[in-house]
Amino acid sequence: MLILGVETSCDETAAGVVSDGRILSNIILSQEIHEKYGGVVPELASRIHTTELVGIIDKALTGAGITLDDLDGLAVTHGPGLVGALLVGLSFVKSVHLARKKPFIGINHLEGHIFAGRLEHPGLTTPHICLVASGGHSNLYLVEDWGRYRLLGSTRDDAPGEAFDKIAKILGLGYPGGPAIEKISESGDRNFIRFPRADMGKDSYEFSFSGLKTAVAVYLKDKSPEFISRHLADIASSFQEAAVEILALKALQAAGNFQIPRISIAGGVARNKRLREIFRELSPREIELYFPSPELCTDNGAMIAACGEFHLEAGETSDINLNAVPYLEL
Ligand code: KG4
Ligand code: ZN
């Protein structure tokens, strides 16, 4: 099948074409305007999707060497995400559905992230454990089969990407915080200070990042600007170490408890190199680890197309009444 995937749930305007599980194109526009506000401004995100989406889709189709008429179907994120942003992609796809009589399917953004693993690694089998760690989510799934997921746990408060973004803001490192903290951490001592790792217990798969965020803020409170500036990389690196360790330990705990020796890691935070490294350090040898390439960790259209291809092949379709659902669950 030849499928166009459209993703506009947050601040990436993205479209990709996938055919039989292979990427033909994957075009991502990361909206930079939000940097100066220190976070995503929902109204601005929607407006930029409106002005940029058609051009991005055009590039995705041209890159794949096809036109809209060649498509067998379309897939679009319809939640979770920012409602105004979701509506832009959804309206576009519905228009093509009506004008060109093409079937389409609404995709859960989180399922899209899970499919990034399969897109990158066609050999990734089920069952496996999948950690989706992003700016909005920290979800641990048992992927029983493609299309069948058991949510084992999520965060009680902040998502990990949100924690990276907030700590970067406190440290004056700009937005988005994840890449900024990762970069400065390279020259820091990750054992400079041991920040707390919240653990909800051996049988719990829930995460918590707000305590870690508060611990960093409390630590900084009585430090002089000179000290902070001298140890900026050490503090950032110590925070990063705690955050990635929390994620890796929970995912490994799930793999151990369910005796499933395969873990796939997805979402924007999965780009983090120290996260990848700590997974390798802490994993028993029999556990296989699957990380998508950085481009497939970030919100993108190809993962939505891949997930859409799976559902359309199974005979599922959406209709014109499909709505954007900001808190859609998986
Ligand atoms: O999956 P994503 O692109 O969008 C959401 O669905 O949220 O994830 C964005 C999040 C941001 O919070 C960003 O700071 C974080 O992923 N992120 C990272 C890195 N690159 C992006 N966090 C840690 N290390 C990175 N290298
Ligand atoms: Zn995402």
mmCIF file of C-alpha atoms and ligand atoms in Angstrom:
data_model
loop_
_atom_site.group_PDB
_atom_site.id
_atom_site.type_symbol
_atom_site.label_atom_id
_atom_site.label_comp_id
_atom_site.label_asym_id
_atom_site.label_seq_id
_atom_site.Cartn_x
_atom_site.Cartn_y
_atom_site.Cartn_z
ATOM 1 C CA MET A 1 0.000 0.000 0.000
ATOM 2 C CA LEU A 2 1.058 3.590 -0.596
ATOM 3 C CA ILE A 3 0.124 5.710 2.432
ATOM 4 C CA LEU A 4 0.582 9.395 3.301
ATOM 5 C CA GLY A 5 0.888 10.105 7.030
ATOM 6 C CA VAL A 6 0.170 13.571 8.437
ATOM 7 C CA GLU A 7 1.240 14.706 11.905
ATOM 8 C CA THR A 8 0.302 18.068 13.450
ATOM 9 C CA SER A 9 -0.393 17.238 17.100
ATOM 10 C CA CYS A 10 2.141 19.661 18.596
ATOM 11 C CA ASP A 11 4.940 21.830 17.187
ATOM 12 C CA GLU A 12 6.162 19.626 14.327
ATOM 13 C CA THR A 13 4.438 20.072 10.963
ATOM 14 C CA ALA A 14 5.172 16.712 9.383
ATOM 15 C CA ALA A 15 4.242 14.415 6.529
ATOM 16 C CA GLY A 16 5.703 11.167 5.240
ATOM 17 C CA VAL A 17 5.016 8.478 2.672
ATOM 18 C CA VAL A 18 5.347 4.800 3.496
ATOM 19 C CA SER A 19 4.867 1.792 1.263
ATOM 20 C CA ASP A 20 4.874 -1.807 2.558
ATOM 21 C CA GLY A 21 6.606 -0.724 5.758
ATOM 22 C CA ARG A 22 9.345 1.228 3.943
ATOM 23 C CA ILE A 23 9.871 4.990 4.145
ATOM 24 C CA LEU A 24 9.721 6.762 0.787
ATOM 25 C CA SER A 25 9.850 10.250 2.318
ATOM 26 C CA ASN A 26 9.665 11.865 5.746
ATOM 27 C CA ILE A 27 9.535 15.673 5.920
ATOM 28 C CA ILE A 28 9.566 17.376 9.333
ATOM 29 C CA LEU A 29 9.329 21.087 10.045
ATOM 30 C CA SER A 30 10.175 21.756 13.702
ATOM 31 C CA GLN A 31 8.575 25.129 14.396
ATOM 32 C CA GLU A 32 11.284 27.377 15.815
ATOM 33 C CA ILE A 33 9.085 30.289 16.825
ATOM 34 C CA HIS A 34 8.327 28.647 20.205
ATOM 35 C CA GLU A 35 11.980 28.942 21.298
ATOM 36 C CA LYS A 36 11.630 32.595 22.164
ATOM 37 C CA TYR A 37 8.608 31.876 24.384
ATOM 38 C CA GLY A 38 10.350 29.029 26.235
ATOM 39 C CA GLY A 39 7.623 26.514 25.332
ATOM 40 C CA VAL A 40 4.960 25.651 22.770
ATOM 41 C CA VAL A 41 2.345 28.399 22.238
ATOM 42 C CA PRO A 42 -0.713 26.424 21.042
ATOM 43 C CA GLU A 43 -2.269 29.168 18.929
ATOM 44 C CA LEU A 44 1.015 29.846 17.121
ATOM 45 C CA ALA A 45 1.493 26.121 16.507
ATOM 46 C CA SER A 46 -1.934 25.902 14.812
ATOM 47 C CA ARG A 47 -1.298 28.963 12.661
ATOM 48 C CA ILE A 48 2.056 27.672 11.433
ATOM 49 C CA HIS A 49 0.523 24.273 10.639
ATOM 50 C CA THR A 50 -2.069 26.149 8.575
ATOM 51 C CA THR A 51 0.501 28.044 6.529
ATOM 52 C CA GLU A 52 3.117 25.258 6.209
ATOM 53 C CA LEU A 53 1.268 21.950 5.983
ATOM 54 C CA VAL A 54 0.434 22.031 2.273
ATOM 55 C CA GLY A 55 4.070 22.769 1.369
ATOM 56 C CA ILE A 56 5.331 19.971 3.640
ATOM 57 C CA ILE A 57 2.883 17.485 2.120
ATOM 58 C CA ASP A 58 3.924 18.586 -1.337
ATOM 59 C CA LYS A 59 7.571 17.911 -0.439
ATOM 60 C CA ALA A 60 6.662 14.495 0.997
ATOM 61 C CA LEU A 61 4.797 13.497 -2.173
ATOM 62 C CA THR A 62 7.507 14.846 -4.487
ATOM 63 C CA GLY A 63 10.192 13.153 -2.390
ATOM 64 C CA ALA A 64 8.378 9.845 -2.801
ATOM 65 C CA GLY A 65 7.944 10.497 -6.534
ATOM 66 C CA ILE A 66 4.148 10.305 -6.375
ATOM 67 C CA THR A 67 1.005 12.468 -6.472
ATOM 68 C CA LEU A 68 -2.136 12.387 -4.328
ATOM 69 C CA ASP A 69 -3.824 10.235 -6.986
ATOM 70 C CA ASP A 70 -1.291 7.428 -6.479
ATOM 71 C CA LEU A 71 -2.156 7.028 -2.788
ATOM 72 C CA ASP A 72 -4.047 3.997 -1.502
ATOM 73 C CA GLY A 73 -4.977 5.884 1.654
ATOM 74 C CA LEU A 74 -4.088 8.544 4.222
ATOM 75 C CA ALA A 75 -3.385 8.449 7.934
ATOM 76 C CA VAL A 76 -3.590 11.371 10.330
ATOM 77 C CA THR A 77 -2.964 11.911 14.037
ATOM 78 C CA HIS A 78 -6.275 12.761 15.703
ATOM 79 C CA GLY A 79 -5.058 12.711 19.320
ATOM 80 C CA PRO A 80 -3.675 13.115 21.871
ATOM 81 C CA GLY A 81 -2.318 16.631 21.329
ATOM 82 C CA LEU A 82 -3.269 20.287 21.036
ATOM 83 C CA VAL A 83 -6.804 20.459 19.692
ATOM 84 C CA GLY A 84 -6.279 23.399 17.320
ATOM 85 C CA ALA A 85 -3.081 21.855 15.979
ATOM 86 C CA LEU A 86 -4.677 18.419 15.478
ATOM 87 C CA LEU A 87 -7.593 19.976 13.585
ATOM 88 C CA VAL A 88 -5.289 21.370 10.890
ATOM 89 C CA GLY A 89 -3.958 17.947 9.845
ATOM 90 C CA LEU A 90 -7.336 16.317 10.281
ATOM 91 C CA SER A 91 -9.116 18.912 8.101
ATOM 92 C CA PHE A 92 -6.539 18.526 5.350
ATOM 93 C CA VAL A 93 -6.844 14.752 5.288
ATOM 94 C CA LYS A 94 -10.638 14.883 5.363
ATOM 95 C CA SER A 95 -10.563 17.265 2.378
ATOM 96 C CA VAL A 96 -8.432 14.840 0.350
ATOM 97 C CA HIS A 97 -10.719 12.000 1.425
ATOM 98 C CA LEU A 98 -13.752 13.865 0.081
ATOM 99 C CA ALA A 99 -12.172 15.359 -3.034
ATOM 100 C CA ARG A 100 -10.180 12.305 -4.209
ATOM 101 C CA LYS A 101 -12.329 9.532 -2.710
ATOM 102 C CA LYS A 102 -9.378 8.117 -0.756
ATOM 103 C CA PRO A 103 -9.877 6.120 2.458
ATOM 104 C CA PHE A 104 -8.304 7.534 5.609
ATOM 105 C CA ILE A 105 -7.695 6.480 9.176
ATOM 106 C CA GLY A 106 -7.281 8.503 12.388
ATOM 107 C CA ILE A 107 -4.200 7.437 14.344
ATOM 108 C CA ASN A 108 -3.402 7.677 18.040
ATOM 109 C CA HIS A 109 -0.128 9.625 18.247
ATOM 110 C CA LEU A 110 1.235 7.211 20.885
ATOM 111 C CA GLU A 111 0.586 4.206 18.667
ATOM 112 C CA GLY A 112 2.429 6.119 15.943
ATOM 113 C CA HIS A 113 5.492 6.368 18.218
ATOM 114 C CA ILE A 114 5.266 2.619 18.907
ATOM 115 C CA PHE A 115 5.258 1.952 15.139
ATOM 116 C CA ALA A 116 8.461 3.979 14.708
ATOM 117 C CA GLY A 117 10.254 0.951 16.203
ATOM 118 C CA ARG A 118 8.800 -1.403 13.600
ATOM 119 C CA LEU A 119 9.511 1.019 10.781
ATOM 120 C CA GLU A 120 13.180 1.231 11.767
ATOM 121 C CA HIS A 121 13.546 -2.427 12.730
ATOM 122 C CA PRO A 122 11.275 -4.675 10.643
ATOM 123 C CA GLY A 123 12.569 -7.585 12.752
ATOM 124 C CA LEU A 124 11.091 -6.177 15.982
ATOM 125 C CA THR A 125 8.642 -8.831 17.112
ATOM 126 C CA THR A 126 5.859 -8.971 19.668
ATOM 127 C CA PRO A 127 5.436 -9.234 22.535
ATOM 128 C CA HIS A 128 7.809 -6.480 23.576
ATOM 129 C CA ILE A 129 7.986 -3.665 26.103
ATOM 130 C CA CYS A 130 7.748 -0.169 24.637
ATOM 131 C CA LEU A 131 8.693 3.002 26.482
ATOM 132 C CA VAL A 132 7.261 6.169 24.929
ATOM 133 C CA ALA A 133 9.144 9.099 26.490
ATOM 134 C CA SER A 134 8.346 12.526 25.105
ATOM 135 C CA GLY A 135 7.422 16.082 26.022
ATOM 136 C CA GLY A 136 3.877 15.033 26.867
ATOM 137 C CA HIS A 137 4.136 11.368 27.822
ATOM 138 C CA SER A 138 5.993 8.792 29.812
ATOM 139 C CA ASN A 139 4.127 5.614 29.016
ATOM 140 C CA LEU A 140 5.274 2.056 29.434
ATOM 141 C CA TYR A 141 3.398 -0.443 27.258
ATOM 142 C CA LEU A 142 3.346 -4.156 26.931
ATOM 143 C CA VAL A 143 2.896 -4.538 23.170
ATOM 144 C CA GLU A 144 1.105 -7.911 23.156
ATOM 145 C CA ASP A 145 0.699 -7.749 19.410
ATOM 146 C CA TRP A 146 0.701 -4.954 16.819
ATOM 147 C CA GLY A 147 -2.589 -3.189 17.484
ATOM 148 C CA ARG A 148 -2.940 -4.681 20.998
ATOM 149 C CA TYR A 149 -1.381 -2.738 23.856
ATOM 150 C CA ARG A 150 -1.484 -2.946 27.623
ATOM 151 C CA LEU A 151 -0.573 0.310 29.383
ATOM 152 C CA LEU A 152 1.561 -0.777 32.349
ATOM 153 C CA GLY A 153 2.159 2.682 33.770
ATOM 154 C CA SER A 154 2.574 6.345 33.024
ATOM 155 C CA THR A 155 3.773 9.436 34.848
ATOM 156 C CA ARG A 156 2.008 10.732 37.926
ATOM 157 C CA ASP A 157 3.087 14.281 37.188
ATOM 158 C CA ASP A 158 5.525 15.622 34.574
ATOM 159 C CA ALA A 159 6.644 13.833 31.417
ATOM 160 C CA PRO A 160 10.447 13.383 31.102
ATOM 161 C CA GLY A 161 10.751 15.791 28.146
ATOM 162 C CA GLU A 162 8.824 18.348 30.173
ATOM 163 C CA ALA A 163 11.320 17.897 33.029
ATOM 164 C CA PHE A 164 14.238 18.403 30.601
ATOM 165 C CA ASP A 165 12.514 21.540 29.263
ATOM 166 C CA LYS A 166 11.814 22.968 32.736
ATOM 167 C CA ILE A 167 15.303 22.317 34.112
ATOM 168 C CA ALA A 168 16.857 23.819 30.981
ATOM 169 C CA LYS A 169 14.738 26.911 31.564
ATOM 170 C CA ILE A 170 15.894 27.189 35.206
ATOM 171 C CA LEU A 171 19.505 26.786 34.060
ATOM 172 C CA GLY A 172 19.054 29.365 31.295
ATOM 173 C CA LEU A 173 19.773 26.847 28.527
ATOM 174 C CA GLY A 174 16.830 27.678 26.252
ATOM 175 C CA TYR A 175 14.103 25.616 24.585
ATOM 176 C CA PRO A 176 13.748 22.777 23.714
ATOM 177 C CA GLY A 177 15.585 21.702 26.831
ATOM 178 C CA GLY A 178 16.373 18.076 25.955
ATOM 179 C CA PRO A 179 18.983 18.698 23.248
ATOM 180 C CA ALA A 180 20.451 21.675 25.207
ATOM 181 C CA ILE A 181 20.912 19.618 28.384
ATOM 182 C CA GLU A 182 22.313 16.684 26.442
ATOM 183 C CA LYS A 183 24.876 18.912 24.724
ATOM 184 C CA ILE A 184 26.172 20.711 27.812
ATOM 185 C CA SER A 185 26.181 17.443 29.796
ATOM 186 C CA GLU A 186 28.873 16.063 27.516
ATOM 187 C CA SER A 187 31.450 18.176 29.353
ATOM 188 C CA GLY A 188 29.940 17.639 32.811
ATOM 189 C CA ASP A 189 30.412 15.172 35.675
ATOM 190 C CA ARG A 190 27.252 13.082 35.936
ATOM 191 C CA ASN A 191 28.190 12.040 39.479
ATOM 192 C CA PHE A 192 28.672 15.622 40.677
ATOM 193 C CA ILE A 193 25.492 15.444 42.735
ATOM 194 C CA ARG A 194 23.113 12.535 43.159
ATOM 195 C CA PHE A 195 19.588 13.836 42.635
ATOM 196 C CA PRO A 196 16.734 11.605 43.901
ATOM 197 C CA ARG A 197 15.252 8.896 41.649
ATOM 198 C CA ALA A 198 11.581 8.474 42.554
ATOM 199 C CA ASP A 199 10.666 4.793 42.615
ATOM 200 C CA MET A 200 7.025 3.791 43.032
ATOM 201 C CA GLY A 201 7.945 0.232 43.988
ATOM 202 C CA LYS A 202 8.929 -3.063 42.396
ATOM 203 C CA ASP A 203 5.467 -3.844 41.016
ATOM 204 C CA SER A 204 4.594 -0.325 39.926
ATOM 205 C CA TYR A 205 5.360 0.963 36.444
ATOM 206 C CA GLU A 206 4.485 4.552 37.226
ATOM 207 C CA PHE A 207 6.989 7.366 36.846
ATOM 208 C CA SER A 208 7.401 10.666 38.661
ATOM 209 C CA PHE A 209 9.630 13.532 37.563
ATOM 210 C CA SER A 210 8.336 16.469 39.605
ATOM 211 C CA GLY A 211 10.362 15.490 42.702
ATOM 212 C CA LEU A 212 13.538 15.463 40.612
ATOM 213 C CA LYS A 213 12.675 18.877 39.180
ATOM 214 C CA THR A 214 12.056 20.276 42.681
ATOM 215 C CA ALA A 215 15.293 18.711 43.956
ATOM 216 C CA VAL A 216 17.281 20.531 41.263
ATOM 217 C CA ALA A 217 15.493 23.818 42.050
ATOM 218 C CA VAL A 218 16.114 23.413 45.806
ATOM 219 C CA TYR A 219 19.762 22.537 45.165
ATOM 220 C CA LEU A 220 20.244 25.709 43.112
ATOM 221 C CA LYS A 221 18.472 27.980 45.589
ATOM 222 C CA ASP A 222 21.403 28.766 47.908
ATOM 223 C CA LYS A 223 24.164 28.546 45.275
ATOM 224 C CA SER A 224 25.900 31.669 44.019
ATOM 225 C CA PRO A 225 25.628 32.640 40.321
ATOM 226 C CA GLU A 226 29.418 32.039 40.037
ATOM 227 C CA PHE A 227 29.100 28.510 41.417
ATOM 228 C CA ILE A 228 26.179 27.705 39.132
ATOM 229 C CA SER A 229 27.944 29.049 36.088
ATOM 230 C CA ARG A 230 31.160 27.147 36.945
ATOM 231 C CA HIS A 231 29.253 23.883 37.476
ATOM 232 C CA LEU A 232 26.480 24.304 34.891
ATOM 233 C CA ALA A 233 27.557 21.239 32.910
ATOM 234 C CA ASP A 234 27.945 19.153 36.102
ATOM 235 C CA ILE A 235 24.470 20.086 37.358
ATOM 236 C CA ALA A 236 22.845 19.478 33.962
ATOM 237 C CA SER A 237 24.645 16.172 33.605
ATOM 238 C CA SER A 238 23.639 15.051 37.128
ATOM 239 C CA PHE A 239 19.999 15.877 36.350
ATOM 240 C CA GLN A 240 20.157 14.037 33.019
ATOM 241 C CA GLU A 241 21.672 11.005 34.730
ATOM 242 C CA ALA A 242 18.799 10.807 37.228
ATOM 243 C CA ALA A 243 16.148 11.270 34.516
ATOM 244 C CA VAL A 244 17.506 8.612 32.151
ATOM 245 C CA GLU A 245 18.156 6.172 34.988
ATOM 246 C CA ILE A 246 14.516 6.432 36.147
ATOM 247 C CA LEU A 247 13.348 5.613 32.606
ATOM 248 C CA ALA A 248 15.755 2.746 31.992
ATOM 249 C CA LEU A 249 15.224 1.051 35.353
ATOM 250 C CA LYS A 250 11.411 0.985 34.968
ATOM 251 C CA ALA A 251 11.510 -0.394 31.436
ATOM 252 C CA LEU A 252 14.026 -3.070 32.494
ATOM 253 C CA GLN A 253 11.906 -3.903 35.545
ATOM 254 C CA ALA A 254 8.906 -4.500 33.241
ATOM 255 C CA ALA A 255 10.979 -6.664 30.877
ATOM 256 C CA GLY A 256 12.173 -8.721 33.865
ATOM 257 C CA ASN A 257 8.771 -9.112 35.540
ATOM 258 C CA PHE A 258 7.011 -10.107 32.307
ATOM 259 C CA GLN A 259 10.017 -12.114 31.096
ATOM 260 C CA ILE A 260 9.987 -10.349 27.758
ATOM 261 C CA PRO A 261 13.554 -9.852 26.490
ATOM 262 C CA ARG A 262 12.794 -7.035 24.012
ATOM 263 C CA ILE A 263 12.495 -3.322 24.742
ATOM 264 C CA SER A 264 11.732 -0.637 22.191
ATOM 265 C CA ILE A 265 12.249 3.011 23.154
ATOM 266 C CA ALA A 266 10.368 5.784 21.350
ATOM 267 C CA GLY A 267 9.457 9.483 21.564
ATOM 268 C CA GLY A 268 11.528 12.672 21.538
ATOM 269 C CA VAL A 269 13.481 11.796 24.699
ATOM 270 C CA ALA A 270 14.654 8.542 23.049
ATOM 271 C CA ARG A 271 17.010 10.752 21.006
ATOM 272 C CA ASN A 272 19.104 11.190 24.134
ATOM 273 C CA LYS A 273 22.466 9.438 23.756
ATOM 274 C CA ARG A 274 23.016 8.960 27.487
ATOM 275 C CA LEU A 275 19.585 7.270 27.687
ATOM 276 C CA ARG A 276 20.700 4.828 25.016
ATOM 277 C CA GLU A 277 24.011 4.288 26.785
ATOM 278 C CA ILE A 278 22.515 3.685 30.234
ATOM 279 C CA PHE A 279 20.050 1.176 28.783
ATOM 280 C CA ARG A 280 23.020 -0.735 27.378
ATOM 281 C CA GLU A 281 24.921 -0.491 30.665
ATOM 282 C CA LEU A 282 22.040 -1.697 32.836
ATOM 283 C CA SER A 283 20.495 -4.334 30.545
ATOM 284 C CA PRO A 284 21.180 -7.992 31.128
ATOM 285 C CA ARG A 285 22.821 -9.469 28.019
ATOM 286 C CA GLU A 286 19.714 -11.367 26.839
ATOM 287 C CA ILE A 287 17.665 -8.199 26.438
ATOM 288 C CA GLU A 288 17.423 -6.795 22.908
ATOM 289 C CA LEU A 289 17.161 -3.002 22.747
ATOM 290 C CA TYR A 290 15.542 -1.178 19.823
ATOM 291 C CA PHE A 291 16.009 2.548 19.321
ATOM 292 C CA PRO A 292 14.613 4.309 16.242
ATOM 293 C CA SER A 293 16.942 6.767 14.484
ATOM 294 C CA PRO A 294 16.631 10.356 15.832
ATOM 295 C CA GLU A 295 14.370 11.437 12.968
ATOM 296 C CA LEU A 296 11.875 8.690 13.826
ATOM 297 C CA CYS A 297 11.962 9.505 17.585
ATOM 298 C CA THR A 298 10.768 13.064 16.976
ATOM 299 C CA ASP A 299 7.150 13.541 15.906
ATOM 300 C CA ASN A 300 7.023 12.618 12.216
ATOM 301 C CA GLY A 301 4.645 11.639 9.439
ATOM 302 C CA ALA A 302 6.284 8.335 8.460
ATOM 303 C CA MET A 303 5.452 6.690 11.802
ATOM 304 C CA ILE A 304 1.816 7.796 11.375
ATOM 305 C CA ALA A 305 1.779 6.416 7.822
ATOM 306 C CA ALA A 306 3.266 3.091 8.989
ATOM 307 C CA CYS A 307 0.643 2.762 11.708
ATOM 308 C CA GLY A 308 -2.057 3.784 9.211
ATOM 309 C CA GLU A 309 -0.900 1.183 6.705
ATOM 310 C CA PHE A 310 -1.274 -1.507 9.369
ATOM 311 C CA HIS A 311 -4.848 -0.475 10.223
ATOM 312 C CA LEU A 312 -5.975 0.164 6.635
ATOM 313 C CA GLU A 313 -4.620 -3.255 5.616
ATOM 314 C CA ALA A 314 -6.736 -4.749 8.399
ATOM 315 C CA GLY A 315 -9.762 -3.136 6.731
ATOM 316 C CA GLU A 316 -10.253 -0.345 9.281
ATOM 317 C CA THR A 317 -11.152 3.173 8.129
ATOM 318 C CA SER A 318 -12.386 6.408 9.721
ATOM 319 C CA ASP A 319 -15.216 8.571 8.464
ATOM 320 C CA ILE A 320 -15.802 12.268 8.004
ATOM 321 C CA ASN A 321 -17.167 12.603 11.569
ATOM 322 C CA LEU A 322 -13.812 11.719 13.139
ATOM 323 C CA ASN A 323 -12.886 14.393 15.664
ATOM 324 C CA ALA A 324 -9.665 15.679 17.216
ATOM 325 C CA VAL A 325 -9.384 14.233 20.738
ATOM 326 C CA PRO A 326 -6.831 16.097 22.924
ATOM 327 C CA TYR A 327 -6.708 13.389 25.650
ATOM 328 C CA LEU A 328 -7.099 10.317 23.475
ATOM 329 C CA GLU A 329 -5.899 7.218 25.331
ATOM 330 C CA LEU A 330 -4.180 4.099 24.039
HETATM 331 O O1 KG4 B 1 8.025 13.189 20.851
HETATM 332 P P1 KG4 B 1 8.324 14.654 20.774
HETATM 333 O O2 KG4 B 1 9.025 15.173 19.544
HETATM 334 O O3 KG4 B 1 7.015 15.502 20.953
HETATM 335 C C1 KG4 B 1 6.003 15.134 21.869
HETATM 336 O O4 KG4 B 1 5.126 14.304 21.477
HETATM 337 O O5 KG4 B 1 6.118 15.615 23.030
HETATM 338 O O6 KG4 B 1 9.184 15.022 22.094
HETATM 339 C C2 KG4 B 1 9.613 16.332 22.392
HETATM 340 C C3 KG4 B 1 10.350 16.312 23.723
HETATM 341 C C4 KG4 B 1 10.761 17.685 24.225
HETATM 342 O O7 KG4 B 1 10.364 17.822 25.582
HETATM 343 C C5 KG4 B 1 12.284 17.689 24.102
HETATM 344 O O8 KG4 B 1 12.959 18.468 25.080
HETATM 345 C C6 KG4 B 1 12.603 16.216 24.275
HETATM 346 O O9 KG4 B 1 11.545 15.526 23.593
HETATM 347 N N1 KG4 B 1 13.887 15.872 23.670
HETATM 348 C C7 KG4 B 1 14.928 15.381 24.354
HETATM 349 C C8 KG4 B 1 16.001 15.281 23.430
HETATM 350 N N2 KG4 B 1 15.555 15.689 22.203
HETATM 351 C C9 KG4 B 1 14.256 16.047 22.362
HETATM 352 N N3 KG4 B 1 15.066 15.048 25.652
HETATM 353 C C10 KG4 B 1 16.272 14.600 26.060
HETATM 354 N N4 KG4 B 1 17.334 14.483 25.241
HETATM 355 C C11 KG4 B 1 17.261 14.802 23.924
HETATM 356 N N5 KG4 B 1 18.324 14.696 23.122
HETATM 357 ZN ZN ZN B 2 5.280 12.671 20.165
#
